[in-house]
Short mmCIF file of C-alpha atoms in Angstrom, two decimals:
data_model
loop_
_atom_site.label_atom_id
_atom_site.label_comp_id
_atom_site.label_asym_id
_atom_site.label_seq_id
_atom_site.Cartn_x
_atom_site.Cartn_y
_atom_site.Cartn_z
CA MET A 292 -0.02 0.01 -0.03
CA PRO A 293 1.14 3.55 -0.53
CA SER A 294 3.23 5.24 2.18
CA SER A 295 2.07 8.27 4.04
CA SER A 296 5.57 9.73 4.67
CA GLY A 297 5.68 13.41 4.49
CA LYS A 298 1.90 13.63 4.18
CA SER A 299 -0.10 15.86 6.55
CA ILE A 300 -3.31 14.65 8.10
CA ASN A 301 -4.87 17.80 6.47
CA GLU A 302 -4.09 16.29 3.04
CA MET A 303 -5.78 13.31 1.41
CA GLN A 304 -3.97 9.86 1.56
CA GLU A 305 -4.16 7.18 -1.14
CA VAL A 306 -4.99 4.04 0.76
CA ILE A 307 -4.88 1.75 -2.17
CA PRO A 308 -4.47 2.75 -5.93
CA ASN A 309 -7.32 5.15 -6.77
CA LEU A 310 -9.01 5.17 -3.36
CA PHE A 311 -8.24 8.16 -1.15
CA LEU A 312 -9.12 9.08 2.44
CA SER A 313 -9.30 12.56 4.09
CA GLY A 314 -11.06 14.98 6.28
CA ILE A 315 -13.22 17.82 5.08
CA GLU A 316 -10.52 20.37 4.14
CA PRO A 317 -9.18 18.52 0.99
CA ALA A 318 -12.74 17.78 -0.05
CA GLU A 319 -13.45 21.55 -0.17
CA SER A 320 -10.24 22.35 -2.14
CA ARG A 321 -10.78 22.11 -5.91
CA THR A 322 -7.06 22.35 -6.29
CA GLN A 323 -6.35 19.23 -4.10
CA LEU A 324 -9.09 17.30 -5.75
CA ASN A 325 -7.85 18.03 -9.28
CA ALA A 326 -4.27 17.44 -8.32
CA ASN A 327 -5.02 14.00 -7.16
CA GLY A 328 -7.35 13.20 -10.15
CA ILE A 329 -10.45 12.66 -8.09
CA THR A 330 -13.64 11.96 -9.89
CA HIS A 331 -15.93 10.47 -7.30
CA ILE A 332 -16.56 11.57 -3.64
CA ILE A 333 -18.20 9.79 -0.78
CA GLN A 334 -19.12 12.46 1.71
CA ILE A 335 -20.03 11.35 5.26
CA THR A 336 -21.18 14.43 7.05
CA PRO A 337 -24.48 15.58 8.71
CA VAL A 338 -25.05 18.17 5.90
CA LEU A 339 -26.36 17.37 2.43
CA TYR A 340 -24.39 20.25 0.88
CA SER A 341 -21.67 19.34 -1.63
CA PRO A 342 -19.18 22.06 -2.70
CA PHE A 343 -18.67 21.02 -6.35
CA PRO A 344 -21.77 18.98 -7.57
CA SER A 345 -21.31 19.74 -11.26
CA THR A 346 -17.67 18.69 -11.23
CA PHE A 347 -17.52 15.48 -9.22
CA VAL A 348 -19.92 12.48 -8.74
CA TYR A 349 -21.04 12.55 -5.01
CA LYS A 350 -22.54 9.99 -2.70
CA ILE A 351 -23.59 11.63 0.54
CA ILE A 352 -24.20 9.77 3.75
CA PRO A 353 -25.53 12.35 6.34
CA VAL A 354 -24.77 10.64 9.66
CA LEU A 355 -23.06 11.51 12.90
CA ASP A 356 -19.94 9.94 14.48
CA MET A 357 -21.77 8.22 17.33
CA ASP A 358 -21.53 4.64 18.49
CA GLU A 359 -25.28 3.95 17.81
CA THR A 360 -25.06 5.20 14.26
CA ASN A 361 -26.03 2.48 11.76
CA LEU A 362 -23.19 2.73 9.27
CA ILE A 363 -23.10 -0.87 8.25
CA LYS A 364 -26.29 -0.42 6.28
CA HIS A 365 -24.38 1.86 3.90
CA PHE A 366 -21.60 -0.72 3.33
CA PRO A 367 -23.15 -2.40 0.21
CA ASP A 368 -23.87 0.88 -1.57
CA THR A 369 -20.47 2.41 -0.85
CA TYR A 370 -18.69 -0.78 -1.89
CA LYS A 371 -20.58 -0.72 -5.16
CA PHE A 372 -19.94 3.02 -5.62
CA ILE A 373 -16.15 2.65 -5.09
CA HIS A 374 -15.84 -0.52 -7.01
CA GLU A 375 -17.66 0.75 -10.11
CA ALA A 376 -15.87 4.09 -10.08
CA ILE A 377 -12.40 2.45 -10.01
CA GLU A 378 -13.47 -0.10 -12.63
CA GLU A 379 -14.48 2.84 -14.89
CA GLY A 380 -10.98 4.42 -14.40
CA GLY A 381 -12.08 6.97 -11.79
CA LYS A 382 -10.55 7.97 -8.43
CA VAL A 383 -12.61 8.07 -5.28
CA LEU A 384 -12.14 10.19 -2.15
CA VAL A 385 -13.91 9.10 0.98
CA HIS A 386 -14.09 11.87 3.64
CA CYS A 387 -15.91 12.82 6.84
CA MET A 388 -15.10 15.88 9.06
CA GLY A 389 -11.85 14.75 10.50
CA GLY A 390 -10.99 11.74 8.35
CA ALA A 391 -10.58 9.51 11.43
CA SER A 392 -13.72 7.47 12.12
CA ARG A 393 -16.71 7.56 9.69
CA SER A 394 -14.71 7.71 6.51
CA VAL A 395 -12.15 5.25 7.80
CA THR A 396 -14.91 2.74 8.61
CA ILE A 397 -16.27 2.97 4.96
CA VAL A 398 -12.75 2.43 3.56
CA CYS A 399 -12.09 -0.52 5.87
CA ALA A 400 -15.30 -2.15 4.92
CA TYR A 401 -14.31 -1.81 1.28
CA LEU A 402 -10.87 -3.30 1.98
CA MET A 403 -12.39 -6.23 4.01
CA LYS A 404 -14.56 -7.32 1.11
CA SER A 405 -12.28 -6.54 -1.80
CA LYS A 406 -9.12 -7.68 -0.25
CA ASN A 407 -10.47 -10.41 2.01
CA MET A 408 -9.08 -8.70 5.15
CA THR A 409 -10.31 -8.94 8.76
CA ALA A 410 -11.57 -5.81 10.46
CA ASP A 411 -8.37 -5.52 12.49
CA GLU A 412 -6.20 -6.00 9.35
CA ALA A 413 -8.06 -3.36 7.49
CA VAL A 414 -7.85 -0.76 10.26
CA SER A 415 -4.09 -1.50 10.75
CA ALA A 416 -3.58 -1.07 6.95
CA VAL A 417 -5.38 2.29 6.95
CA GLN A 418 -3.50 3.38 10.06
CA LEU A 419 -0.18 2.86 8.26
CA ILE A 420 -1.35 5.39 5.64
CA ARG A 421 -3.33 7.77 7.92
CA SER A 422 -2.07 7.78 11.58
CA ILE A 423 -5.28 9.30 13.07
CA ALA A 424 -7.48 6.61 11.63
CA GLU A 425 -9.59 5.27 14.58
CA PRO A 426 -13.21 4.08 14.03
CA ASN A 427 -15.28 4.58 17.17
CA ASP A 428 -16.21 1.53 19.17
CA GLY A 429 -19.65 1.22 17.64
CA PHE A 430 -18.14 1.32 14.07
CA MET A 431 -15.54 -1.36 15.05
CA THR A 432 -18.32 -3.55 16.25
CA GLN A 433 -19.98 -3.09 12.87
CA LEU A 434 -16.86 -4.03 11.01
CA TYR A 435 -16.63 -7.21 13.06
CA LEU A 436 -20.31 -7.94 12.38
CA TYR A 437 -19.65 -7.35 8.63
CA ALA A 438 -17.21 -10.17 8.62
CA ASP A 439 -19.44 -12.37 10.76
CA ILE A 440 -22.39 -12.08 8.27
CA GLU A 441 -20.08 -12.67 5.35
CA PHE A 442 -20.49 -9.14 3.92
CA ASP A 443 -24.28 -9.81 3.45
CA VAL A 444 -26.04 -6.85 5.11
CA ASN A 445 -29.50 -8.43 5.13
CA ILE A 446 -32.25 -8.34 7.78
CA LYS A 447 -32.70 -12.10 7.20
CA ARG A 448 -29.43 -12.48 8.99
CA THR A 449 -30.05 -13.05 12.68
CA LYS A 450 -26.95 -11.36 13.86
CA TYR A 451 -27.70 -8.29 11.93
CA ARG A 452 -31.31 -8.16 13.23
CA ARG A 453 -29.92 -8.48 16.75
CA PHE A 454 -27.56 -5.52 15.93
CA LEU A 455 -30.52 -3.40 14.61
CA ILE A 456 -32.38 -3.93 17.85
CA ALA A 457 -29.35 -2.85 19.85
CA CYS A 458 -28.99 0.20 17.72
CA MET A 459 -32.59 1.13 18.24
CA THR A 460 -32.29 0.71 21.99
CA LEU A 461 -29.32 3.04 22.13
CA GLN A 462 -31.02 5.56 19.95
CA ARG A 463 -34.20 5.49 22.06
CA VAL A 464 -32.24 5.91 25.26
CA ASN A 465 -29.71 8.51 24.04
CA ARG A 466 -31.94 10.55 21.64
CA ARG A 467 -35.53 9.58 22.48
CA CYS A 468 -36.05 8.75 18.82
CA ILE A 469 -35.33 5.90 16.39
CA ASP A 470 -33.74 6.62 13.06
CA ASP A 471 -34.26 3.39 11.35
CA GLU A 472 -37.44 1.17 11.49
CA ILE A 473 -36.46 -1.34 8.87
CA LEU A 474 -37.45 -4.24 11.20
CA ALA A 475 -41.03 -3.01 11.05
CA SER A 476 -41.54 -3.67 7.43
CA ASP A 477 -44.52 -5.84 6.37
CA ILE A 478 -43.76 -9.38 7.38
CA THR A 479 -45.39 -10.73 4.18
CA GLU A 480 -42.60 -9.13 2.21
CA ASN A 481 -39.81 -10.69 4.28
CA LYS A 482 -39.92 -14.48 3.82
CA VAL A 483 -38.40 -17.31 5.81
CA SER A 484 -34.83 -16.92 6.98
CA GLU A 485 -32.87 -20.11 7.32
CA GLU A 486 -31.11 -18.87 10.37
CA VAL A 487 -34.20 -18.51 12.60
CA VAL A 488 -34.36 -21.50 15.02
CA VAL A 489 -36.25 -22.34 18.23
CA VAL A 490 -34.10 -22.88 21.33
CA SER A 491 -36.76 -24.38 23.53
CA GLY A 492 -39.36 -27.04 22.71
CA GLY A 493 -43.14 -26.63 22.64
CA PRO A 494 -46.24 -27.70 20.67
CA SER A 495 -45.08 -25.91 17.60
CA SER A 496 -41.56 -27.14 17.77
CA SER A 497 -41.72 -30.87 18.42
CA PRO A 498 -38.71 -32.58 16.81
CA THR A 499 -38.97 -34.85 13.84
CA ASP A 500 -36.76 -37.78 12.86
CA SER A 501 -34.77 -35.59 10.43
CA THR A 502 -34.48 -32.25 12.22
CA PRO A 503 -32.91 -31.81 15.71
CA PRO A 504 -35.07 -30.01 18.41
CA THR A 505 -32.72 -27.00 18.34
CA GLN A 506 -33.38 -26.39 14.61
CA GLN A 507 -37.14 -26.44 14.55
CA LYS A 508 -38.75 -23.46 12.90
CA ILE A 509 -41.73 -21.66 14.13
CA VAL A 510 -44.31 -22.36 11.44
CA SER A 511 -47.24 -20.52 12.89
CA SER A 512 -47.83 -16.78 13.06
CA LEU A 513 -49.88 -14.32 15.04
CA LYS A 514 -52.73 -12.79 13.18
CA CYS A 515 -55.12 -10.00 13.88
CA LYS A 516 -58.45 -11.43 15.25
CA LYS A 517 -60.41 -8.79 13.36
CA CYS A 518 -58.74 -8.60 9.88
CA HIS A 519 -56.65 -11.66 9.88
CA HIS A 520 -53.57 -9.82 8.77
CA ALA A 521 -50.35 -11.65 9.85
CA LEU A 522 -48.65 -9.71 12.59
CA VAL A 523 -45.81 -11.92 13.71
CA ALA A 524 -44.26 -14.69 11.46
CA HIS A 525 -41.51 -16.99 12.59
CA ASP A 526 -38.91 -14.94 10.68
CA ASN A 527 -39.72 -12.04 13.12
CA VAL A 528 -38.97 -14.04 16.29
CA MET A 529 -35.53 -14.10 17.69
CA THR A 530 -34.99 -16.33 20.63
CA HIS A 531 -32.62 -15.13 23.34
CA ILE A 532 -31.73 -15.61 26.94
CA PRO A 533 -33.45 -12.83 28.95
CA GLY A 534 -30.83 -10.52 30.38
CA GLY A 535 -28.19 -11.97 28.23
CA GLN A 536 -27.33 -8.72 26.43
CA PRO A 537 -26.32 -5.28 28.10
CA GLN A 538 -29.39 -3.67 26.65
CA SER A 539 -31.57 -6.20 28.37
CA GLN A 540 -30.89 -4.43 31.59
CA LEU A 541 -32.86 -1.36 30.45
CA GLN A 542 -36.39 -0.94 31.45
CA TYR A 543 -37.66 -1.40 28.01
CA TRP A 544 -36.33 -5.06 28.03
CA LYS A 545 -37.32 -6.03 31.59
CA HIS A 546 -39.89 -8.60 30.34
CA GLY A 547 -37.51 -10.09 27.76
CA ILE A 548 -39.81 -8.97 24.96
CA PHE A 549 -39.14 -6.24 22.43
CA LEU A 550 -42.12 -5.16 20.25
CA GLN A 551 -42.18 -2.87 17.26
CA VAL A 552 -45.14 -1.78 15.20
CA PHE A 553 -45.13 -3.15 11.72
CA ASP A 554 -45.84 -0.81 8.89
CA ALA A 555 -49.06 -2.63 7.98
CA ILE A 556 -50.64 -1.73 11.24
CA LYS A 557 -48.68 1.42 12.26
CA SER A 558 -51.41 3.69 10.94
CA GLY A 559 -53.83 2.21 13.39
CA VAL A 560 -51.83 2.75 16.44
CA PRO A 561 -50.48 6.34 16.03
CA THR A 562 -49.91 6.95 19.76
CA LEU A 563 -47.44 4.09 20.31
CA THR A 564 -43.76 5.00 19.98
CA PRO A 565 -41.33 1.93 19.92
CA PRO A 566 -39.58 0.44 21.54
CA PHE A 567 -42.17 -0.73 24.12
CA THR A 568 -42.64 -3.89 26.09
CA ALA A 569 -45.32 -6.42 26.76
CA ASP A 570 -46.56 -7.60 30.18
#
């Protein structure tokens, strides 16, 4: 990888050929951008303003540098943006405000998938180029998760759904609002996940000769008594040990059940604000 010797942290660094990393200053300097041949820019700042929209191709991700920010959901799109730009002969700059956390995380995610690196290997490689590179703890967790789910950011992945619930809990506690309600989409549009299993036995999960008890799927769903719309299918159930996660100690989780209103019925319960618990 290119060396950063003699490079200031206020300049952009080339992490791998045609992929650059920086803070906001170089991204606002037409001179620096042109000098490095930049054609595409991923801007990860809270504002939607881009300084040179008619000159460069922008992808803007308006998020904050906070542990509970869901950045992993942008990994597939940013990977595609970078990959296609480089394949077409372009050069990509990824920047946030300081060029230390958000932008570094996006670059690391790209390196992990394109170079088959672990999260730690990717961060170390970037730090050799840019010494101040240091994703926050939440972003590091997301990089580890990215590897665990084999770079497939999909709500059908149990680990990813657990992460989304943890994110929503932190957002609810810290900001009293939830940014992303992807888990509340209509269950009829999200079909069976192969990962969903039942840990404990029961009438709906009695073992068969060919399937172990721990791998029995929940085949029934809860439906509205009045309209018969499916409310909870087995793909929307994630078994867990109550109190087994740090967020379980919060008041919202005291009963071991986390509920969120699905899009299909949300209009009928406007006064409810997730997350909330069931008695």
